[in-house]
mmCIF file of C-alpha atoms in Angstrom:
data_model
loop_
_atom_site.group_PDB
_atom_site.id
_atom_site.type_symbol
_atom_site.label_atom_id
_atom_site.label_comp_id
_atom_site.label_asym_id
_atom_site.label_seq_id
_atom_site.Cartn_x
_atom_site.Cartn_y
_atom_site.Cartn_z
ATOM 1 C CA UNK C 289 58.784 -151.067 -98.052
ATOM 2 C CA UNK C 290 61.951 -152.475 -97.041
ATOM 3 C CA UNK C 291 63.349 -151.872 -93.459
ATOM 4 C CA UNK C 292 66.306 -149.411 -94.739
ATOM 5 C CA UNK C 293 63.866 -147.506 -96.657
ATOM 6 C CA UNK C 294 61.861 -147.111 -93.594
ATOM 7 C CA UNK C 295 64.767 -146.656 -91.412
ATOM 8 C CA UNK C 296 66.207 -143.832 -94.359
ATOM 9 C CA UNK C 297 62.749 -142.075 -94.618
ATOM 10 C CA UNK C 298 62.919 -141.750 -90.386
ATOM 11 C CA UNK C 299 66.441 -140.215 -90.831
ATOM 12 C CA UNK C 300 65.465 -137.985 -93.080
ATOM 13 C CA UNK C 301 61.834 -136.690 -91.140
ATOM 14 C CA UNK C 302 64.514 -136.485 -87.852
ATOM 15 C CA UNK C 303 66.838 -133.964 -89.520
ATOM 16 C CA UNK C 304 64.011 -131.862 -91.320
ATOM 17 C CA UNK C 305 63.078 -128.904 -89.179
ATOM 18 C CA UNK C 306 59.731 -128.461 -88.110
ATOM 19 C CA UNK C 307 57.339 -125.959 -89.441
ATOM 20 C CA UNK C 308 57.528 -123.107 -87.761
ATOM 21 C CA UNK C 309 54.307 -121.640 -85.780
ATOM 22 C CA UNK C 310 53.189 -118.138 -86.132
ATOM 23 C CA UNK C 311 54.495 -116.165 -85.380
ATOM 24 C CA UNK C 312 58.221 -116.721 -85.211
ATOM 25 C CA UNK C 313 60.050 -113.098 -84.677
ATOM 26 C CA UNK C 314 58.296 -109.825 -84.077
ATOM 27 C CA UNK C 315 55.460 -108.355 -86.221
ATOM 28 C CA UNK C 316 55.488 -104.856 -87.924
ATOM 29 C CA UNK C 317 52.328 -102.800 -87.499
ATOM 30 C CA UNK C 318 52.430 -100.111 -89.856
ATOM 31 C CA UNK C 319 50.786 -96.810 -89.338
ATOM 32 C CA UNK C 320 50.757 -94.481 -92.370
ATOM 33 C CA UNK C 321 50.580 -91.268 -90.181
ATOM 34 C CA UNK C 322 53.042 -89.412 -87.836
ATOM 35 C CA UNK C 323 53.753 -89.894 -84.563
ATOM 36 C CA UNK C 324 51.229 -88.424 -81.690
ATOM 37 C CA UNK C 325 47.884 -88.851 -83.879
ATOM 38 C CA UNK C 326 44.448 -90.750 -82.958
ATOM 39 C CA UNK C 327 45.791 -93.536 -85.634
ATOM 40 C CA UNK C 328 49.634 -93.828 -83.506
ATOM 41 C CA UNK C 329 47.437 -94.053 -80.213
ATOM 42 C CA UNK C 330 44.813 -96.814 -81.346
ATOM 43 C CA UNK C 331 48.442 -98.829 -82.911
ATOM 44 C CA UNK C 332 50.339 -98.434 -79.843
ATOM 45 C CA UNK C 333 47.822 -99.559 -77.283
ATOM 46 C CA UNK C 334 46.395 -102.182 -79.513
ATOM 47 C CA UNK C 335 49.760 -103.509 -81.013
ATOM 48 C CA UNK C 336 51.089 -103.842 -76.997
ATOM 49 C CA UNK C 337 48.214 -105.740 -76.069
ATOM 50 C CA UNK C 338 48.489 -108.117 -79.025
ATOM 51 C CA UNK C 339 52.197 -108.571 -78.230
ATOM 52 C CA UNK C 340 51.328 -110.294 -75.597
ATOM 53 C CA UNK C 341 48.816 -112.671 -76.850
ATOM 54 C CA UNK C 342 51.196 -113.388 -80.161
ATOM 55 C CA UNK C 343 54.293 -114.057 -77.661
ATOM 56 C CA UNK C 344 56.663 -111.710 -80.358
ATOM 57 C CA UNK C 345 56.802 -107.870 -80.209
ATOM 58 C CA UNK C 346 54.406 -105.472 -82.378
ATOM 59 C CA UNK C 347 56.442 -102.952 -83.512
ATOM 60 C CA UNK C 348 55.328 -99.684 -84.600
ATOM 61 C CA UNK C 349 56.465 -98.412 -87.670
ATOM 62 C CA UNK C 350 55.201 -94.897 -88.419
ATOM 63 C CA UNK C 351 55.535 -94.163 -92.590
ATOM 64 C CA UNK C 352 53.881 -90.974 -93.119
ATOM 65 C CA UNK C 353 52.916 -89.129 -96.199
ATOM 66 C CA UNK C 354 50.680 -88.710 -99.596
ATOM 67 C CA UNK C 355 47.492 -89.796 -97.914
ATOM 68 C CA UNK C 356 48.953 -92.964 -96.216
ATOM 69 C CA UNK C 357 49.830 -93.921 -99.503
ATOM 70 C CA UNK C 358 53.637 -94.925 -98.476
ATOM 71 C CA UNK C 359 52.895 -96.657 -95.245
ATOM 72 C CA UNK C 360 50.243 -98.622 -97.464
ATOM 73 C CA UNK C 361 53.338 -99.257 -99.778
ATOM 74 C CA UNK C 362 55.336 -100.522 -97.243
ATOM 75 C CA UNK C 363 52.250 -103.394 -96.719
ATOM 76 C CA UNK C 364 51.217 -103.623 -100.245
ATOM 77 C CA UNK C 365 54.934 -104.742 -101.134
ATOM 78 C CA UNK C 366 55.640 -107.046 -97.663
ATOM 79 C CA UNK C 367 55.961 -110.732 -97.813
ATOM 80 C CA UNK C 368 52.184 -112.458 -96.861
ATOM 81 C CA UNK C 369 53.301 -114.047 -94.159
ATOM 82 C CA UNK C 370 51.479 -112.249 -91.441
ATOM 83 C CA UNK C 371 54.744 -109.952 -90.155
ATOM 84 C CA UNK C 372 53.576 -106.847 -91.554
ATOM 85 C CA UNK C 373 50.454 -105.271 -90.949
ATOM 86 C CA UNK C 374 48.612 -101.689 -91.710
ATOM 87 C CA UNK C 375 46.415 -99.803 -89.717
ATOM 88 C CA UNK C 376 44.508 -98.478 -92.316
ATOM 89 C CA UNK C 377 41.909 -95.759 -91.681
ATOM 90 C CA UNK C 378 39.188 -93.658 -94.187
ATOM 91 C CA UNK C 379 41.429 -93.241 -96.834
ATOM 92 C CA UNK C 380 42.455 -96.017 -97.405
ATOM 93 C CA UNK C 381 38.839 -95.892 -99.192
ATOM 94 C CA UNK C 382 39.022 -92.701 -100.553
ATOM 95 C CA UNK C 383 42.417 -93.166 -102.590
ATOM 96 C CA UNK C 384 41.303 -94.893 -105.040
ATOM 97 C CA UNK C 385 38.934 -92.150 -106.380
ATOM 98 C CA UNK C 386 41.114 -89.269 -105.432
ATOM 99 C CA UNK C 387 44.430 -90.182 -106.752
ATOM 100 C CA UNK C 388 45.343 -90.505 -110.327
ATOM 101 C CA UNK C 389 48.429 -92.857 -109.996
ATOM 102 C CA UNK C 390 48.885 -95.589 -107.114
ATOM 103 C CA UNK C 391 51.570 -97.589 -106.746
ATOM 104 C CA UNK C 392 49.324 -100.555 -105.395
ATOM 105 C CA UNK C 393 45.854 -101.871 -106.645
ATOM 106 C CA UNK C 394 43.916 -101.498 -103.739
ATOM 107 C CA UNK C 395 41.145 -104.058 -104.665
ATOM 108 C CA UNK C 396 43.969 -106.704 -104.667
ATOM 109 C CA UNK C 397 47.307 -105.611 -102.986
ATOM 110 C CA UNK C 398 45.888 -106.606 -99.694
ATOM 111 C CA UNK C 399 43.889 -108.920 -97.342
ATOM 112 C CA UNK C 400 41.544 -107.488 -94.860
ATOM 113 C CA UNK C 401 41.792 -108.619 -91.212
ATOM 114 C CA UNK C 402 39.691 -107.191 -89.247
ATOM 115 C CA UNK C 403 37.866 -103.231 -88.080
ATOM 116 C CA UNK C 404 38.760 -101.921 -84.939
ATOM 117 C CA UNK C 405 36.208 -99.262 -84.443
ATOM 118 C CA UNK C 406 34.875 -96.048 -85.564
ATOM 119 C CA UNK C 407 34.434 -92.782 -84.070
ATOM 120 C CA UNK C 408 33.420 -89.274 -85.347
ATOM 121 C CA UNK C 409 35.448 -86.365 -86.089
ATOM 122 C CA UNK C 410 35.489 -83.392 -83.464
ATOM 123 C CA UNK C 411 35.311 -79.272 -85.176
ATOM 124 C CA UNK C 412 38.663 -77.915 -82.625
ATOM 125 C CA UNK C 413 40.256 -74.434 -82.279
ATOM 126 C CA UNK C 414 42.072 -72.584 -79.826
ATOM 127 C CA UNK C 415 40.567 -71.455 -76.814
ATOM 128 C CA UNK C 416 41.052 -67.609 -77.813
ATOM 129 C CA UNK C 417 39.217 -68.412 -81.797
ATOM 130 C CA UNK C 418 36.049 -66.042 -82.550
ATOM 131 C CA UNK C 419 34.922 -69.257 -83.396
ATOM 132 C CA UNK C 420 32.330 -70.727 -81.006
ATOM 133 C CA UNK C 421 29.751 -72.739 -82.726
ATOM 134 C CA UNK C 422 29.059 -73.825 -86.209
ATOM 135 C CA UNK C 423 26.874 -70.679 -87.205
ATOM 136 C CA UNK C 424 30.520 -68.491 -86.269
ATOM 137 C CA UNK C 425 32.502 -70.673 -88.500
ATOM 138 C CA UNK C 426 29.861 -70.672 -91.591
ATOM 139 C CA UNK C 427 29.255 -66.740 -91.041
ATOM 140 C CA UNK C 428 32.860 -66.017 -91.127
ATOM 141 C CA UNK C 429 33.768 -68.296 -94.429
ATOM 142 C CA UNK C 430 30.462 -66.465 -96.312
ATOM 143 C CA UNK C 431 31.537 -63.295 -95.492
ATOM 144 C CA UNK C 432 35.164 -63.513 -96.453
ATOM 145 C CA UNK C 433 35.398 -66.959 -98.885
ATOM 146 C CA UNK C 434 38.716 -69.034 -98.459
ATOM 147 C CA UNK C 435 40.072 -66.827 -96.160
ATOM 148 C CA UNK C 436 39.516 -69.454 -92.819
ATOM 149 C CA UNK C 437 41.498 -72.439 -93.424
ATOM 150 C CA UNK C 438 41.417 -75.554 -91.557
ATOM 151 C CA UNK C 439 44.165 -78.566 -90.843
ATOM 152 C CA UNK C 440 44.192 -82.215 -91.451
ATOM 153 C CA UNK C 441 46.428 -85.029 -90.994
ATOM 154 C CA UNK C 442 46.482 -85.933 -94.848
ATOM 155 C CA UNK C 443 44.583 -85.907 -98.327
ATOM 156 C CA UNK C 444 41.726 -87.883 -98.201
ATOM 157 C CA UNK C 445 41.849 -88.835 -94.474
ATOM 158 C CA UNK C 446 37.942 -88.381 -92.541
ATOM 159 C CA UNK C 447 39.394 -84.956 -91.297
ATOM 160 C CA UNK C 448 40.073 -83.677 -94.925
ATOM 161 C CA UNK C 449 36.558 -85.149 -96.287
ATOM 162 C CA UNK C 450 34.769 -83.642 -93.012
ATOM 163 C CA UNK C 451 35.717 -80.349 -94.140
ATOM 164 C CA UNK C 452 35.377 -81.212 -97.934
ATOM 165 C CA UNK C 453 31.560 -82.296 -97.081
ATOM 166 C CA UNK C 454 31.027 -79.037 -95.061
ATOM 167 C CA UNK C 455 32.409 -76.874 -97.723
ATOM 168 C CA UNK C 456 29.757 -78.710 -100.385
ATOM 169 C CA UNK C 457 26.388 -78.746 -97.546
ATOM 170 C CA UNK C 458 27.007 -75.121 -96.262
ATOM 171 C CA UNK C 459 28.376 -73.793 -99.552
ATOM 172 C CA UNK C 460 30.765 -71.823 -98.296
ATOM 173 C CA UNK C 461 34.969 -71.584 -99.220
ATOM 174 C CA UNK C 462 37.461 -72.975 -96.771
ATOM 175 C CA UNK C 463 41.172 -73.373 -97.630
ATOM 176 C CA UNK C 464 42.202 -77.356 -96.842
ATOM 177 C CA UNK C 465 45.868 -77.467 -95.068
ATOM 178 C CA UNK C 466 47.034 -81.281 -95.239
ATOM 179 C CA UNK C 467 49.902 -82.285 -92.936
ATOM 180 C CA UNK C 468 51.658 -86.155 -92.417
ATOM 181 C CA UNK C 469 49.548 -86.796 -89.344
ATOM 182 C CA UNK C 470 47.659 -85.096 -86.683
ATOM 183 C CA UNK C 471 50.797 -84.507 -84.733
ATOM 184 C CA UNK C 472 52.004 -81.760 -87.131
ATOM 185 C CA UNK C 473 48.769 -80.548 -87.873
ATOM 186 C CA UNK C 474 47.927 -80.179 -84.132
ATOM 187 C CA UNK C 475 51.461 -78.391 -83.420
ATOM 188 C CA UNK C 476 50.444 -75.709 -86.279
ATOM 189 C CA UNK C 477 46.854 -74.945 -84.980
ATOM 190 C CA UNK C 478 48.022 -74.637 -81.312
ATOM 191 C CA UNK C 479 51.006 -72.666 -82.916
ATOM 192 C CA UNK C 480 47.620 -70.329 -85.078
ATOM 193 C CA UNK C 481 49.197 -71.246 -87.866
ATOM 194 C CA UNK C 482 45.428 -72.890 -88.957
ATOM 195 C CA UNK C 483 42.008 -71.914 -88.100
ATOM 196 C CA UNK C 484 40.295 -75.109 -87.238
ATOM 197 C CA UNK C 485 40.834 -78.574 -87.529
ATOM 198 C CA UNK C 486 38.462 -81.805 -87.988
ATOM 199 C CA UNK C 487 40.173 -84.444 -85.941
ATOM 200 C CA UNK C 488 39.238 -87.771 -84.426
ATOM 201 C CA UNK C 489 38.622 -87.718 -80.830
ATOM 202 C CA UNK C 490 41.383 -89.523 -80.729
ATOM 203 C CA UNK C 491 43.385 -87.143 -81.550
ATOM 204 C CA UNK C 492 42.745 -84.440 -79.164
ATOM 205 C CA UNK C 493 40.713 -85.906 -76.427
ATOM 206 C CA UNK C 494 44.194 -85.143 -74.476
ATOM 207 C CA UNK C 495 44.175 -81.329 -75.718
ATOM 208 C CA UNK C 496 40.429 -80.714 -74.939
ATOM 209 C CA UNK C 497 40.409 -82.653 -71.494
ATOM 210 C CA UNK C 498 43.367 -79.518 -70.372
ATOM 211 C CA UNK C 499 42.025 -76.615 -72.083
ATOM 212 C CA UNK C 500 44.591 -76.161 -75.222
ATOM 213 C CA UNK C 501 41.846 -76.819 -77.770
ATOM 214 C CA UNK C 502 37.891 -76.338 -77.429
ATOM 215 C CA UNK C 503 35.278 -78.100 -79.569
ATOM 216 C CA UNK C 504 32.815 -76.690 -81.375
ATOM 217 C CA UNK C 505 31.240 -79.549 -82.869
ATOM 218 C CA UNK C 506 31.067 -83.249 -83.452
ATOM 219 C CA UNK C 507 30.528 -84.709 -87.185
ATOM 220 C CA UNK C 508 28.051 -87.647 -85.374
ATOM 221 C CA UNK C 509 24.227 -87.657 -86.560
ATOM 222 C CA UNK C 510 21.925 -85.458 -84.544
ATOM 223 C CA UNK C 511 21.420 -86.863 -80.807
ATOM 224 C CA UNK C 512 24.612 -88.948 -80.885
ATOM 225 C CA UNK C 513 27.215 -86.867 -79.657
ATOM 226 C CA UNK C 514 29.082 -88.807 -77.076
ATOM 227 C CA UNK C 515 31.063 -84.948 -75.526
ATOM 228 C CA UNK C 516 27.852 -83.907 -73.093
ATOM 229 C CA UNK C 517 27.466 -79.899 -74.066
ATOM 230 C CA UNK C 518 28.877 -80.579 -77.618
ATOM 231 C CA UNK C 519 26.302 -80.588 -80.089
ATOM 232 C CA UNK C 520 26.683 -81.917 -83.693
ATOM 233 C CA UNK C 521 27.196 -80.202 -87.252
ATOM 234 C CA UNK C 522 24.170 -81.837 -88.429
ATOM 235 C CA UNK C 523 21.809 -79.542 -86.092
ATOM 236 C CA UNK C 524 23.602 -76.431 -88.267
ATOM 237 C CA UNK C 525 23.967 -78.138 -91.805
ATOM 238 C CA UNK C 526 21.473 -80.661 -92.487
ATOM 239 C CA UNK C 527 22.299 -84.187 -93.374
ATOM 240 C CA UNK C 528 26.477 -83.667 -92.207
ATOM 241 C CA UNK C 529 27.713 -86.621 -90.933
ATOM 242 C CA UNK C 530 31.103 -87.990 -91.101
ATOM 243 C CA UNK C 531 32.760 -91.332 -88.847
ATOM 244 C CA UNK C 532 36.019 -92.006 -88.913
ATOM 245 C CA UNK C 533 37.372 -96.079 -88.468
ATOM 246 C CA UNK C 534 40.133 -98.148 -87.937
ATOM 247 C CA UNK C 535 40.926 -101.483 -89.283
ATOM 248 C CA UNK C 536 43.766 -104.019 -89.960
ATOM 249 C CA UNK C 537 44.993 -105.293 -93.116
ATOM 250 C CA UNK C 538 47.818 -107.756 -93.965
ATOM 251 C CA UNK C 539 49.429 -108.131 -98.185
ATOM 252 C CA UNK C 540 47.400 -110.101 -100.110
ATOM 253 C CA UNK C 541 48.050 -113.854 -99.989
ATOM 254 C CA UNK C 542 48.439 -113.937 -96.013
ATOM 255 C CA UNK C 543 47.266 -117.623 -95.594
ATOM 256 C CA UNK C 544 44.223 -117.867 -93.628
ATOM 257 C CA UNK C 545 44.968 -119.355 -90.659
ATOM 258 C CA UNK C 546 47.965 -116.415 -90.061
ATOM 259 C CA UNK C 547 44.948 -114.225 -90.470
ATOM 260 C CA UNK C 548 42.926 -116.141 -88.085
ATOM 261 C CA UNK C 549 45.857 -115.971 -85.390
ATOM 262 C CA UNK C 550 45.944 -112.193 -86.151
ATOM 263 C CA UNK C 551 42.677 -111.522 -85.332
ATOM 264 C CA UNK C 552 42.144 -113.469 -82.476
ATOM 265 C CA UNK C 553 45.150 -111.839 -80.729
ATOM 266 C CA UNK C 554 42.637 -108.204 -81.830
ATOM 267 C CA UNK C 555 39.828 -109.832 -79.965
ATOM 268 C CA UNK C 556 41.522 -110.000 -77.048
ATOM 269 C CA UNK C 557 43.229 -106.822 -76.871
ATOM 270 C CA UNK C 558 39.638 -105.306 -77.374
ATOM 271 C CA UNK C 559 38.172 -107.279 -74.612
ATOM 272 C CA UNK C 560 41.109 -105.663 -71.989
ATOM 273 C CA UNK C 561 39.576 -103.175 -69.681
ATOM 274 C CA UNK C 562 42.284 -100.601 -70.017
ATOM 275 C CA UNK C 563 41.905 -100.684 -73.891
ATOM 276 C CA UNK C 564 38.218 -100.540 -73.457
ATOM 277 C CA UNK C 565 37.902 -97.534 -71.086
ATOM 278 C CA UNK C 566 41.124 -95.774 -73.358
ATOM 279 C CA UNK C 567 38.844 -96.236 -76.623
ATOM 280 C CA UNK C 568 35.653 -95.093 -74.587
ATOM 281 C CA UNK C 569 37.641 -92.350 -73.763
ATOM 282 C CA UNK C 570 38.452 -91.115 -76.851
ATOM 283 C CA UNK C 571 35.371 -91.090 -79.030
ATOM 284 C CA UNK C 572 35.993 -95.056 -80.545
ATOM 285 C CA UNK C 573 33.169 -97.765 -80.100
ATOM 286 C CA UNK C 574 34.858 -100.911 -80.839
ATOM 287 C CA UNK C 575 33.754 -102.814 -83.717
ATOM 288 C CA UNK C 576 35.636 -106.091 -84.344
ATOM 289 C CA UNK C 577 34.915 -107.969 -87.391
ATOM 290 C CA UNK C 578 35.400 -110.697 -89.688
ATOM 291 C CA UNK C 579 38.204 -110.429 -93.142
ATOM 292 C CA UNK C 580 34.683 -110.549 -94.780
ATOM 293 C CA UNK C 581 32.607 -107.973 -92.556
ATOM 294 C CA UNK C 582 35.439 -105.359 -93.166
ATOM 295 C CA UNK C 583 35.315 -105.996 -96.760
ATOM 296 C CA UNK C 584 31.855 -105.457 -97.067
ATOM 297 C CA UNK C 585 31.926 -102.108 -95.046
ATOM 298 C CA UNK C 586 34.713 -100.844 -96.329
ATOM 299 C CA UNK C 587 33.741 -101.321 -100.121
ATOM 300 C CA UNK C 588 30.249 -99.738 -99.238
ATOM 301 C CA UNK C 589 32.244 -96.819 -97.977
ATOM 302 C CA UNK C 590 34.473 -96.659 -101.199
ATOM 303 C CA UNK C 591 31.309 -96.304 -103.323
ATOM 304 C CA UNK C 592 30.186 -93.548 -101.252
ATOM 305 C CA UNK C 593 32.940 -91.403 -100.917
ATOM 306 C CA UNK C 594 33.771 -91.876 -104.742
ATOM 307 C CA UNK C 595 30.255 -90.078 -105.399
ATOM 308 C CA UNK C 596 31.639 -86.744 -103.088
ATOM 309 C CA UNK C 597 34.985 -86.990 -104.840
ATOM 310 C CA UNK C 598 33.523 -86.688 -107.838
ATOM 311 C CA UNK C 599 30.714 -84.121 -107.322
ATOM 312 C CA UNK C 600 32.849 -82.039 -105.155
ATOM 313 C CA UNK C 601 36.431 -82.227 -107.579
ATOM 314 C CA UNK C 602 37.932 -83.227 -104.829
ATOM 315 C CA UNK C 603 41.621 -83.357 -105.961
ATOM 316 C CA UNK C 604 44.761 -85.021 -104.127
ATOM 317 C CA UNK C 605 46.974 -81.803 -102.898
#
């Protein structure tokens, strides 16, 4: 090669920009639920924390609605390149069997990044409810069928399918009342406009910890309640057990090593000792993962939940 060519080539590496590293400009972390939920708290602590690690602001994005269907969208339909993110929670599973029309293949719109944790759902009313253990609850709904109706924060989320699966093991007639997020659906049962709810400890670890809700029960197998005095649904209706989880997800296509960046920024957000004693708090034991881990677990749990869709007629509202 002659010296000009070598001396052009130079010029020309000189004025090319470098690759950018990611990431470049702040990251969107999409939570398909309103504001003031157990899903907005787990995104706003975790996001912060990963800020920092990343060196670019996580900004929260809340898109609620249709069974975190169109924050899901939002991902499902974002550039791979690692700057939009989902916090995707049980139904992200249970869509696919409940609703008849997506506007996203779930098997391949996205990547899987990494679980968060898992916690169980908590059986809340108002301090002043009839309702003080299971046996109340089940009593009541026999003796006057869907007259009791309780709250969740969507179609298809763990609180909906807690209630679905008590409805099926008890036999017994509850009316569902979906919101867009446990905000709302909190502000209606504190308001009376709802029985009971099923809500992650997330949720309303803040509401039981001052007195405005009380728990009946918790949806964790016998022996593992983790809120001392608060037994489980399972010693009432045999074989009930529900857990509720968190997890990350990025469009499909996000190159690997984005991914890899991603999740190592999670692992050390989980490792803080704020985030630790906040998710301790609240009901969460954190679980981080590998892309292929939360595939595995969350395909597993797909399969499962399609089999109480379908025996139960569970139908999007």
């Amino acid at each position: 090669m002659s010296c000009c060519a070598v001396a052009l080539l130079a010029a020309i590496a000189a004025a090319s920009p470098a690759r950018a590293e990611y990431p470049e400009k702040p990251v969107r972390l999409i939570v398909p639920f309103a504001p003031g939920g157990g899903t907005d708290t787990v995104a706003r602590s975790l996001g912060a924390l990963m800020a920092k690690e990343l060196g670019q602001p996580v900004i929260i994005e809340n898109k609620p609605g249709a069974s975190t269907i169109i924050g899901s969208e939002v991902v499902a339909h974002s550039q791979p390149d690692g700057y939009t993110l989902l916090v995707a929670t049980l139904a992200h599973a249970v869509n696919p069997s409940m609703q008849p029309k997506m506007p996203y293949d779930t098997d391949k719109a996205f990547a899987a990044v990494t679980l968060i944790g898992s916690s169980h759902n908590v059986l809340v009313v108002k301090p002043d409810s009839p309702f003080k253990t299971v046996k109340d609850v089940l009593d009541a709904a026999k003796a006057k069928p869907a007259h009791y109706s309780f709250a969740s924060q969507g179609g298809g989320t763990s609180a909906h399918l807690a209630g679905e699966m008590l409805k099926n093991l008890a036999k017994i007639d509850l009316v569902h009342v979906p919101y867009r997020g446990a905000g709302p659906a909190l502000t209606d049962l504190l308001g009376g406009q709802v029985d009971m709810m099923f809500a992650t400890n997330a949720a309303v670890a803040g509401f039981i910890a001052n007195k405005r809700l009380r728990p009946i029960a918790v949806s964790a197998p016998t022996g593992q309640s983790k809120m001392p005095g608060v037994p489980t649904i399972e010693e009432s209706v045999p074989g009930y057990v529900v857990d509720s989880w968190y997890a990350l997800y990025a469009p499909a296509a996000t190159p690997r090593p984005v991914i890899d960046k991603i999740i190592a920024a999670a692992r050390v957000a989980a490792k803080d000792a704020g985030f630790i004693k906040r998710a301790t708090d609240e009901g969460i034991t954190l679980r981080m993962s590998s892309p292929e881990e939360l595939d595995t677990y969350v395909r597993a749990d797909m399969a499962r939940w399609k089999k109480i869709v379908v025996e139960n007629k569970i139908v999007a509202d």
